[in-house]
mmCIF file of C-alpha atoms in Angstrom:
data_model
loop_
_atom_site.group_PDB
_atom_site.id
_atom_site.type_symbol
_atom_site.label_atom_id
_atom_site.label_comp_id
_atom_site.label_asym_id
_atom_site.label_seq_id
_atom_site.Cartn_x
_atom_site.Cartn_y
_atom_site.Cartn_z
ATOM 1 C CA MET H 24 -3.452 -10.395 -18.955
ATOM 2 C CA GLY H 25 -3.138 -13.824 -20.701
ATOM 3 C CA LYS H 26 -0.702 -12.457 -23.272
ATOM 4 C CA ALA H 27 1.322 -10.701 -20.558
ATOM 5 C CA LEU H 28 1.492 -13.920 -18.578
ATOM 6 C CA GLU H 29 2.685 -15.821 -21.669
ATOM 7 C CA THR H 30 5.376 -13.184 -22.215
ATOM 8 C CA LEU H 31 6.436 -13.388 -18.614
ATOM 9 C CA LEU H 32 6.734 -17.258 -18.756
ATOM 10 C CA SER H 33 8.746 -16.940 -21.984
ATOM 11 C CA ILE H 34 11.228 -14.561 -20.330
ATOM 12 C CA LEU H 35 11.564 -16.873 -17.314
ATOM 13 C CA ALA H 36 12.304 -19.799 -19.625
ATOM 14 C CA GLN H 37 14.936 -17.782 -21.523
ATOM 15 C CA GLU H 38 16.603 -16.904 -18.221
ATOM 16 C CA GLY H 39 16.545 -20.471 -16.923
ATOM 17 C CA VAL H 40 14.102 -19.627 -14.109
ATOM 18 C CA THR H 41 11.566 -22.218 -12.978
ATOM 19 C CA PRO H 42 8.100 -20.660 -12.652
ATOM 20 C CA MET H 43 5.679 -21.476 -9.815
ATOM 21 C CA LEU H 44 2.187 -20.180 -10.596
ATOM 22 C CA GLU H 45 -0.275 -19.174 -7.961
ATOM 23 C CA GLU H 46 -3.254 -21.629 -8.102
ATOM 24 C CA SER H 47 -5.871 -19.342 -9.523
ATOM 25 C CA THR H 48 -3.472 -18.101 -12.192
ATOM 26 C CA ALA H 49 -2.482 -21.680 -13.186
ATOM 27 C CA THR H 50 -6.103 -22.453 -14.074
ATOM 28 C CA HIS H 51 -5.792 -20.230 -17.133
ATOM 29 C CA LEU H 52 -2.814 -22.216 -18.521
ATOM 30 C CA GLU H 53 -2.364 -25.861 -19.454
ATOM 31 C CA GLY H 54 0.493 -27.876 -18.159
ATOM 32 C CA TYR H 55 1.228 -25.836 -15.053
ATOM 33 C CA ARG H 56 0.705 -26.904 -11.426
ATOM 34 C CA GLY H 57 -0.918 -24.343 -9.158
ATOM 35 C CA TRP H 58 0.599 -23.385 -5.817
ATOM 36 C CA SER H 59 -1.083 -21.715 -2.814
ATOM 37 C CA LEU H 60 0.370 -18.470 -1.539
ATOM 38 C CA ASP H 61 1.719 -20.255 1.537
ATOM 39 C CA GLU H 62 3.442 -22.808 -0.727
ATOM 40 C CA LEU H 63 4.891 -20.067 -2.809
ATOM 41 C CA GLY H 64 6.131 -18.318 0.320
ATOM 42 C CA ALA H 65 7.861 -21.422 1.554
ATOM 43 C CA ASN H 66 9.476 -22.422 -1.786
ATOM 44 C CA ALA H 67 9.844 -19.453 -4.073
ATOM 45 C CA ASP H 68 12.867 -17.102 -4.249
ATOM 46 C CA VAL H 69 11.015 -14.017 -5.588
ATOM 47 C CA ILE H 70 7.402 -12.995 -6.215
ATOM 48 C CA ILE H 71 6.585 -11.548 -9.591
ATOM 49 C CA ILE H 72 3.250 -9.737 -9.793
ATOM 50 C CA ILE H 73 1.355 -8.594 -12.869
ATOM 51 C CA GLY H 74 -1.284 -6.206 -11.635
ATOM 52 C CA GLY H 75 -1.949 -2.797 -10.065
ATOM 53 C CA ASP H 76 -0.998 -1.299 -6.696
ATOM 54 C CA GLY H 77 -3.996 -3.016 -5.051
ATOM 55 C CA THR H 78 -2.853 -6.469 -6.152
ATOM 56 C CA THR H 79 0.697 -5.728 -5.042
ATOM 57 C CA LEU H 80 -0.525 -4.557 -1.613
ATOM 58 C CA GLY H 81 -2.547 -7.694 -1.050
ATOM 59 C CA ILE H 82 0.328 -9.958 -1.999
ATOM 60 C CA ALA H 83 2.900 -7.966 0.021
ATOM 61 C CA ARG H 84 0.734 -8.386 3.127
ATOM 62 C CA ARG H 85 0.479 -12.103 2.591
ATOM 63 C CA MET H 86 4.178 -12.568 1.770
ATOM 64 C CA ALA H 87 5.491 -10.396 4.529
ATOM 65 C CA GLN H 88 6.040 -13.351 6.908
ATOM 66 C CA TYR H 89 8.143 -15.156 4.310
ATOM 67 C CA LYS H 90 10.371 -12.095 3.623
ATOM 68 C CA LEU H 91 10.277 -12.684 -0.175
ATOM 69 C CA PRO H 92 11.241 -9.789 -2.448
ATOM 70 C CA ILE H 93 8.642 -8.577 -4.934
ATOM 71 C CA ILE H 94 8.898 -7.494 -8.526
ATOM 72 C CA ALA H 95 5.711 -5.663 -9.551
ATOM 73 C CA ILE H 96 4.761 -5.168 -13.216
ATOM 74 C CA ASN H 97 2.045 -2.601 -13.793
ATOM 75 C CA ALA H 98 -1.204 -3.769 -15.301
ATOM 76 C CA GLY H 99 -3.290 -1.146 -13.504
ATOM 77 C CA ARG H 100 -3.551 2.620 -13.891
ATOM 78 C CA LEU H 101 -1.431 4.977 -11.766
ATOM 79 C CA GLY H 102 0.892 2.422 -10.151
ATOM 80 C CA PHE H 103 3.160 4.095 -7.577
ATOM 81 C CA ILE H 104 4.692 0.814 -6.446
ATOM 82 C CA THR H 105 4.441 -1.103 -9.740
ATOM 83 C CA ASP H 106 7.635 -0.045 -11.603
ATOM 84 C CA PHE H 107 7.315 -0.863 -15.273
ATOM 85 C CA SER H 108 4.608 -1.739 -17.751
ATOM 86 C CA GLN H 109 3.878 -5.033 -19.405
ATOM 87 C CA ALA H 110 5.319 -3.619 -22.667
ATOM 88 C CA ASP H 111 8.663 -3.074 -20.877
ATOM 89 C CA MET H 112 9.032 -6.543 -19.399
ATOM 90 C CA GLN H 113 11.490 -7.729 -22.071
ATOM 91 C CA GLU H 114 13.738 -4.701 -21.385
ATOM 92 C CA HIS H 115 13.715 -4.643 -17.593
ATOM 93 C CA LEU H 116 12.984 -8.132 -16.280
ATOM 94 C CA PRO H 117 15.915 -10.254 -17.675
ATOM 95 C CA PRO H 118 18.587 -8.010 -16.061
ATOM 96 C CA MET H 119 16.700 -8.105 -12.748
ATOM 97 C CA LEU H 120 16.562 -11.884 -12.805
ATOM 98 C CA ARG H 121 20.362 -11.883 -13.282
ATOM 99 C CA GLY H 122 20.776 -9.796 -10.146
ATOM 100 C CA GLU H 123 20.905 -6.325 -11.686
ATOM 101 C CA TYR H 124 18.315 -4.492 -9.569
ATOM 102 C CA GLU H 125 17.818 -1.922 -6.810
ATOM 103 C CA ALA H 126 16.489 -3.311 -3.551
ATOM 104 C CA ASP H 127 13.968 -1.090 -1.730
ATOM 105 C CA SER H 128 12.986 -2.025 1.877
ATOM 106 C CA ARG H 129 9.574 -0.733 2.838
ATOM 107 C CA ALA H 130 7.874 -0.358 6.220
ATOM 108 C CA MET H 131 4.564 -1.964 7.112
ATOM 109 C CA MET H 132 2.062 -1.372 9.888
ATOM 110 C CA HIS H 133 0.033 -3.513 12.235
ATOM 111 C CA ALA H 134 -3.627 -2.753 13.118
ATOM 112 C CA THR H 135 -5.388 -4.265 16.067
ATOM 113 C CA LEU H 136 -8.999 -3.541 17.079
ATOM 114 C CA TYR H 137 -9.868 -3.896 20.802
ATOM 115 C CA ARG H 138 -13.422 -4.322 22.079
ATOM 116 C CA ASN H 139 -13.908 -4.757 25.830
ATOM 117 C CA ASN H 140 -10.246 -5.592 26.139
ATOM 118 C CA GLU H 141 -10.455 -8.343 23.575
ATOM 119 C CA ILE H 142 -8.768 -8.385 20.168
ATOM 120 C CA ILE H 143 -11.374 -8.866 17.415
ATOM 121 C CA PHE H 144 -9.334 -7.696 14.384
ATOM 122 C CA ASP H 145 -5.655 -8.229 13.722
ATOM 123 C CA GLN H 146 -4.206 -7.264 10.355
ATOM 124 C CA THR H 147 -1.088 -6.052 8.527
ATOM 125 C CA ALA H 148 -1.193 -2.930 6.362
ATOM 126 C CA VAL H 149 1.263 -1.793 3.692
ATOM 127 C CA ASN H 150 -0.237 1.511 2.571
ATOM 128 C CA ASP H 151 -2.571 2.609 5.388
ATOM 129 C CA ALA H 152 -4.969 1.737 8.218
ATOM 130 C CA GLY H 153 -7.584 3.749 9.973
ATOM 131 C CA ILE H 154 -11.285 4.323 10.422
ATOM 132 C CA THR H 155 -13.998 5.445 8.037
ATOM 133 C CA HIS H 156 -17.699 6.125 8.093
ATOM 134 C CA GLY H 157 -20.055 3.412 6.894
ATOM 135 C CA MET H 158 -22.934 3.459 4.486
ATOM 136 C CA ALA H 159 -24.721 6.094 6.497
ATOM 137 C CA GLY H 160 -22.125 8.631 5.310
ATOM 138 C CA SER H 161 -22.222 10.686 8.488
ATOM 139 C CA MET H 162 -19.199 11.817 10.459
ATOM 140 C CA VAL H 163 -17.378 9.718 13.082
ATOM 141 C CA GLU H 164 -16.151 11.139 16.326
ATOM 142 C CA TYR H 165 -12.924 9.872 17.844
ATOM 143 C CA THR H 166 -10.022 10.676 20.092
ATOM 144 C CA VAL H 167 -6.456 10.035 18.960
ATOM 145 C CA PHE H 168 -3.846 8.936 21.553
ATOM 146 C CA VAL H 169 -0.127 8.886 20.742
ATOM 147 C CA ASP H 170 1.968 6.769 23.144
ATOM 148 C CA GLY H 171 -0.887 6.910 25.597
ATOM 149 C CA HIS H 172 -1.200 10.726 25.520
ATOM 150 C CA PRO H 173 -4.405 12.340 24.147
ATOM 151 C CA MET H 174 -3.554 14.309 21.006
ATOM 152 C CA ALA H 175 -6.892 15.331 19.476
ATOM 153 C CA THR H 176 -10.528 14.719 19.504
ATOM 154 C CA GLN H 177 -12.090 15.122 16.046
ATOM 155 C CA ARG H 178 -15.203 14.818 13.992
ATOM 156 C CA ALA H 179 -14.514 13.746 10.404
ATOM 157 C CA ASP H 180 -15.316 11.309 7.695
ATOM 158 C CA GLY H 181 -12.475 9.195 8.981
ATOM 159 C CA LEU H 182 -8.806 9.097 9.836
ATOM 160 C CA ILE H 183 -5.992 7.696 7.809
ATOM 161 C CA VAL H 184 -2.734 6.436 9.335
ATOM 162 C CA ALA H 185 -0.350 5.905 6.418
ATOM 163 C CA SER H 186 3.167 4.538 6.028
ATOM 164 C CA ALA H 187 5.653 6.363 3.849
ATOM 165 C CA THR H 188 4.675 4.038 1.031
ATOM 166 C CA GLY H 189 0.989 4.805 1.564
ATOM 167 C CA SER H 190 1.584 8.566 1.690
ATOM 168 C CA THR H 191 1.041 8.690 -2.097
ATOM 169 C CA ALA H 192 -2.290 6.782 -1.889
ATOM 170 C CA TYR H 193 -5.429 7.684 0.005
ATOM 171 C CA ALA H 194 -3.524 9.944 2.347
ATOM 172 C CA MET H 195 -2.294 12.155 -0.508
ATOM 173 C CA ALA H 196 -5.848 12.288 -2.009
ATOM 174 C CA ALA H 197 -7.065 13.545 1.417
ATOM 175 C CA GLY H 198 -4.464 16.331 1.552
ATOM 176 C CA GLY H 199 -1.606 14.677 3.330
ATOM 177 C CA PRO H 200 2.080 15.186 2.657
ATOM 178 C CA ILE H 201 4.197 12.850 0.483
ATOM 179 C CA LEU H 202 6.897 10.982 2.494
ATOM 180 C CA HIS H 203 9.957 9.502 0.925
ATOM 181 C CA PRO H 204 9.677 5.661 1.371
ATOM 182 C CA GLY H 205 13.049 5.730 3.224
ATOM 183 C CA ILE H 206 11.620 7.847 6.054
ATOM 184 C CA GLN H 207 10.858 5.987 9.269
ATOM 185 C CA ALA H 208 7.517 7.743 9.977
ATOM 186 C CA MET H 209 3.758 7.502 9.824
ATOM 187 C CA VAL H 210 1.389 10.261 8.756
ATOM 188 C CA LEU H 211 -2.041 10.920 10.313
ATOM 189 C CA VAL H 212 -4.492 12.526 7.928
ATOM 190 C CA PRO H 213 -8.099 13.384 8.949
ATOM 191 C CA VAL H 214 -10.593 12.930 6.086
ATOM 192 C CA ALA H 215 -12.826 15.956 5.611
ATOM 193 C CA PRO H 216 -12.552 17.146 9.267
ATOM 194 C CA HIS H 217 -15.280 19.301 10.714
ATOM 195 C CA THR H 218 -12.715 21.721 12.190
ATOM 196 C CA LEU H 219 -10.271 23.058 9.603
ATOM 197 C CA SER H 220 -7.474 23.400 12.206
ATOM 198 C CA ASN H 221 -7.280 19.564 12.243
ATOM 199 C CA ARG H 222 -4.307 19.116 9.959
ATOM 200 C CA PRO H 223 -2.150 16.158 8.911
ATOM 201 C CA ILE H 224 0.746 15.377 11.202
ATOM 202 C CA VAL H 225 3.844 13.227 10.780
ATOM 203 C CA LEU H 226 4.856 10.992 13.648
ATOM 204 C CA PRO H 227 7.913 8.855 14.412
ATOM 205 C CA SER H 228 7.517 5.208 13.344
ATOM 206 C CA ALA H 229 7.975 4.067 16.981
ATOM 207 C CA SER H 230 4.743 5.767 17.935
ATOM 208 C CA ILE H 231 1.770 3.742 19.279
ATOM 209 C CA ILE H 232 -1.383 5.297 17.816
ATOM 210 C CA ASP H 233 -4.758 4.569 19.410
ATOM 211 C CA ILE H 234 -7.973 5.748 17.801
ATOM 212 C CA HIS H 235 -10.854 5.503 20.227
ATOM 213 C CA LEU H 236 -14.330 5.691 18.662
ATOM 214 C CA ILE H 237 -16.591 8.035 20.653
ATOM 215 C CA ASN H 238 -19.623 8.102 18.505
ATOM 216 C CA ALA H 239 -20.801 7.219 14.999
ATOM 217 C CA HIS H 240 -23.934 6.046 13.176
ATOM 218 C CA GLU H 241 -21.676 3.618 11.342
ATOM 219 C CA ALA H 242 -17.979 3.131 11.316
ATOM 220 C CA ALA H 243 -15.381 0.592 10.173
ATOM 221 C CA ALA H 244 -11.780 -0.048 10.665
ATOM 222 C CA TYR H 245 -9.722 -1.029 7.612
ATOM 223 C CA CYS H 246 -6.300 -1.990 6.306
ATOM 224 C CA ASP H 247 -5.294 -0.971 2.786
ATOM 225 C CA MET H 248 -8.986 -0.533 1.973
ATOM 226 C CA GLN H 249 -9.034 -4.324 1.474
ATOM 227 C CA GLU H 250 -9.741 -5.658 4.955
ATOM 228 C CA PHE H 251 -12.654 -4.203 6.941
ATOM 229 C CA ILE H 252 -14.439 -4.720 10.200
ATOM 230 C CA THR H 253 -17.418 -2.826 11.633
ATOM 231 C CA MET H 254 -16.629 -0.762 14.725
ATOM 232 C CA GLN H 255 -18.751 -0.053 17.767
ATOM 233 C CA LYS H 256 -18.730 2.913 20.201
ATOM 234 C CA GLY H 257 -15.938 2.397 22.696
ATOM 235 C CA ASP H 258 -13.763 0.330 20.314
ATOM 236 C CA THR H 259 -10.103 1.278 20.028
ATOM 237 C CA LEU H 260 -8.021 0.767 16.950
ATOM 238 C CA ARG H 261 -4.269 0.516 17.712
ATOM 239 C CA ILE H 262 -1.822 1.109 14.904
ATOM 240 C CA THR H 263 1.922 0.489 15.175
ATOM 241 C CA ALA H 264 4.872 0.074 12.778
ATOM 242 C CA LEU H 265 5.856 -3.546 12.209
ATOM 243 C CA PRO H 266 9.481 -4.617 12.837
ATOM 244 C CA ASN H 267 9.248 -6.744 9.660
ATOM 245 C CA ARG H 268 9.588 -4.978 6.307
ATOM 246 C CA PHE H 269 8.918 -6.034 2.700
ATOM 247 C CA THR H 270 11.358 -5.587 -0.131
ATOM 248 C CA MET H 271 10.569 -4.286 -3.638
ATOM 249 C CA LEU H 272 13.035 -4.968 -6.449
ATOM 250 C CA HIS H 273 13.376 -2.155 -9.015
ATOM 251 C CA PRO H 274 15.264 -1.959 -12.309
ATOM 252 C CA ARG H 275 18.844 -0.675 -11.983
ATOM 253 C CA GLY H 276 18.870 3.119 -11.867
ATOM 254 C CA HIS H 277 15.421 3.399 -10.219
ATOM 255 C CA ASN H 278 14.812 6.692 -8.405
ATOM 256 C CA HIS H 279 11.738 7.595 -6.331
ATOM 257 C CA TYR H 280 11.743 11.171 -7.586
ATOM 258 C CA ASP H 281 11.516 9.960 -11.168
ATOM 259 C CA THR H 282 8.395 7.984 -10.100
ATOM 260 C CA LEU H 283 6.824 11.090 -8.579
ATOM 261 C CA ARG H 284 7.679 13.236 -11.592
ATOM 262 C CA LYS H 285 6.144 10.707 -14.001
ATOM 263 C CA LYS H 286 3.069 9.616 -12.015
ATOM 264 C CA LEU H 287 2.105 13.151 -10.822
ATOM 265 C CA TYR H 288 3.033 14.887 -14.071
ATOM 266 C CA TRP H 289 5.554 17.190 -12.327
ATOM 267 C CA ASN H 290 7.434 17.440 -15.650
ATOM 268 C CA CYS H 291 4.467 19.041 -17.446
ATOM 269 C CA MET H 292 4.976 22.844 -17.540
ATOM 270 C CA PRO H 293 2.787 25.419 -19.364
ATOM 271 C CA THR H 294 4.329 26.871 -22.542
ATOM 272 C CA ASP H 295 3.853 30.166 -24.243
ATOM 273 C CA ASN H 296 1.694 28.411 -26.897
ATOM 274 C CA ALA H 297 -0.561 26.717 -24.334
ATOM 275 C CA ALA H 298 -4.231 27.563 -24.492
ATOM 276 C CA LEU H 299 -5.253 29.468 -21.348
ATOM 277 C CA PRO H 300 -8.761 29.765 -19.913
ATOM 278 C CA VAL H 301 -10.450 33.058 -20.684
ATOM 279 C CA THR H 302 -12.147 34.862 -17.819
ATOM 280 C CA LYS H 303 -14.497 37.813 -18.122
#
């Protein structure tokens, strides 16, 4: 990471861009002042992240109120929302800093946990929000209401409510559909439901989704699997789409289907010479 950061700073200097380093990052370099995230939000023009999807999600949530665009450089593994690798910085970043980029506006969600009519948890989610079982590992029982109407009562390991961006994350791993990030929708995906007829469902982004916890040995509400709070019987987690959006900047020519093909290996086809498993 140190070498990548040095490369990034060198590119910024070449392009005449003044860097502002986040305070924990600045401690690894001499001669740079550190800035808090709030100071960066108030003074910066763009946020450049070197990290994985998790790092990008956390920063996107924090920077949402400042409406700063984000350039994400992949230092993780899969990286659905981090566009290019550290090795490709010199190729892609300079043109983007000169204004040659594709802007991609993404939806976010808001999660509020109510207990006895009081708000005890209030967070923003970029990928997903929902409920999950605790350390006990047993199922949770809940009822889902959509716009005040009861939709389903389920027993499962949890329930994911994902944005279009988050449809390629936990929701996809749990069997949910992939949504194009331009779609104004949320997807509900039960995790290991007890009844197999409980299937994922796509809802309009204007929907108000309430998850009422009926019973559980342990349960927790979460946002992006980074913010958690323990739930109690009778709690209700309300999830809605936020009017605010966050903006990703991609290299010129970026296409979402290219990302899916690359990250999910959709371009890998068997050949006549491929070794096939032998069955007896």
